[in-house]
Amino acid sequence: MTATPELSYVRILPEIILSICGIVVMFVEPLLPQRGSHKSLGVFSFVGTLAALIASLYQTNYPGWGWFNMIRVDEFSVFFHVLICAISAVVILASFEYLETQEIRGGEYYALILFGTVGMVLMSSAVELVLIFIALEISSIATYVLAGYRRRAATSAESSIKYFLLGSFATAFFLYGVALMFGATGSTSIYTISSALQSGQVTLGASSVPVSYSLAYVAVALMFVGLGFKVASAPFHIWTPDVYEGAPAPVVALMSTGPKAAAFAVMLRILFGAGIDTSKAWFWLVWISAALSMTLGNLGALLQSNVKRMLAYSSIAHAGYLLVAFAAVIAPNARDTGISAAIFYAAAYAAMNVGAFAVVSHFARHGERYVNFEDYAGLGKRSPILAATLSIFLLSLLGLPATGGFFAKFYVFNAAIKSDLIWLTVIGLINSAIASYYYLRLIVVMYMYEPQPGEEKLQLRAAPGLTAALVITAIITIWLGVRPAGVLDYATRGASRLLPSFQQSSNLSR
Amino acid sequence: MIPLSWYLILSAILFAIGVASFLIKRSIITIFMSIELMLNAVNLTFVAFANHWHQVSGQVFVFFVMVVAAAEAAVGLAIVLAVFRTRETLNVDQVNLLKL
């Protein structure tokens, strides 16, 4: 089943397009006049992400393995490719205006977004732990730099160093887990690992040795620590509010959705592609992490006065809801529903969160001065359309019907009840009620408070790029809330690709 | 011949030292060094297991870890410089603008 070389290239076509665009941006940047605007590079990068998105759709015609079984293209990987390319495209659109108001010049910004995207999309199609690790690092290193992009601001540098130190710390845990998994099964390929864990035998050449399950359990736990950090689930969430507050707002839009979706994709691949047998080992890990993330995230968000910090805590809470879907997969009758709920949630969350941060990046103005709740007072009067758009995103984050957030939560809790996770569902629903306080508070501040004197004169008209970004995210948020069936169907097909794959792997000629 | 478990115990101890010094040390550079120590503990585990299974893939993984660690060091030191320029200190206790 080894793919012909040309097909192998098709299977990493989006990655190739993104890398070439990134390299071109890096090369052209020094040739442009230093004082001029580098928006043309941004437009070029935007076209690049769109091309990568189309390439991922083209990949649906060629599902299969590539590059010595290190890459696997199926509905699951295509879903995340399209999602992540769309996130990057929208973030680039939203960045034009932001970079202008912050007086940041530099095409590397766009190149770094492209390189980060390469890492994220690669994470969703990699089925070899070596490649997953490399992809994880490509996306992380790009986002470390992006977090510190407001170089002269002390907060931005601080956010970058915190992200970098804790991120590398978590990566070391992930790597230690990979090393122990290699020790337990003698392989770093997810499907070889899963067949070893299922048969209980490591076959190397003629001899076969029993698998050390205790080592495998420790390995899964350590990998969960590393990935749990990337998705900002409790108790590995401490970095999130600080990093999100200091990093540039469009970058937060990217790193609160893109790497998170990619890390969830890796988690799904590792936990369900590789280790149905180990599910009893990680079930309680996921259960506790989900409950803690929801509770700590929502309680933390109640206390915030900074909108970016509030959204950071809400992102922790949403990671918790997503993990509920993971926990639901333990019951055999809810496997498909659980995984497809998780995939759907990642998409819906991406749409509404990118939108919310795009609005925040617009209101922040020079030096990100206006990011507190009181700065949003009277926005309903000052710029009614933008305030209405932000309200849509907030209501979707809250989970009101007719928005994507509602169906995302509905499917997750539906899967949880199907697998008899009554307590987790109760905790989740109580948390949804708590969450309404801080989301609605921002809406109340926008519509019912009088604007502070002197701020009315601020020019708040959104630039075309930002308007396009907001229109796209708002349409997707509402579309997912009105007609979720199409996306959910595709997510279910992706889920079914994930599950039986370990049976196919045994017939895989290597 | 030295048994496999000795290597594993040594790398576990190295990893634990790395974690402990990451949490205890207050200078950003030392914290950064302790991450490198953790990565090298992982490398030792990989090499030991590669020898145990007679598989080269474990040793190849070590090369990838080294390359990534070098890339991380390049980015990390640049970020440390940026912090020093804005703050004039490398003590993590004083890098505390972002707090509740």
PDB file of N, CA, C and O in Angstrom, chain A residues 151 160 278:
ATOM      1  N   ARG A 151       6.944  44.386  20.062  1.00  0.00           N
ATOM      2  CA  ARG A 151       8.225  44.225  20.726  1.00  0.00           C
ATOM      3  C   ARG A 151       8.476  45.261  21.815  1.00  0.00           C
ATOM      4  O   ARG A 151       9.087  44.991  22.821  1.00  0.00           O
ATOM      5  N   SER A 160       5.206  36.545  25.749  1.00  0.00           N
ATOM      6  CA  SER A 160       5.972  35.647  24.899  1.00  0.00           C
ATOM      7  C   SER A 160       6.865  34.731  25.731  1.00  0.00           C
ATOM      8  O   SER A 160       6.930  33.526  25.504  1.00  0.00           O
ATOM      9  N   THR A 278      -6.329   1.360  26.059  1.00  0.00           N
ATOM     10  CA  THR A 278      -5.858   2.078  27.235  1.00  0.00           C
ATOM     11  C   THR A 278      -6.926   3.035  27.749  1.00  0.00           C
ATOM     12  O   THR A 278      -6.667   3.803  28.661  1.00  0.00           O
TER      13      THR A 278
END
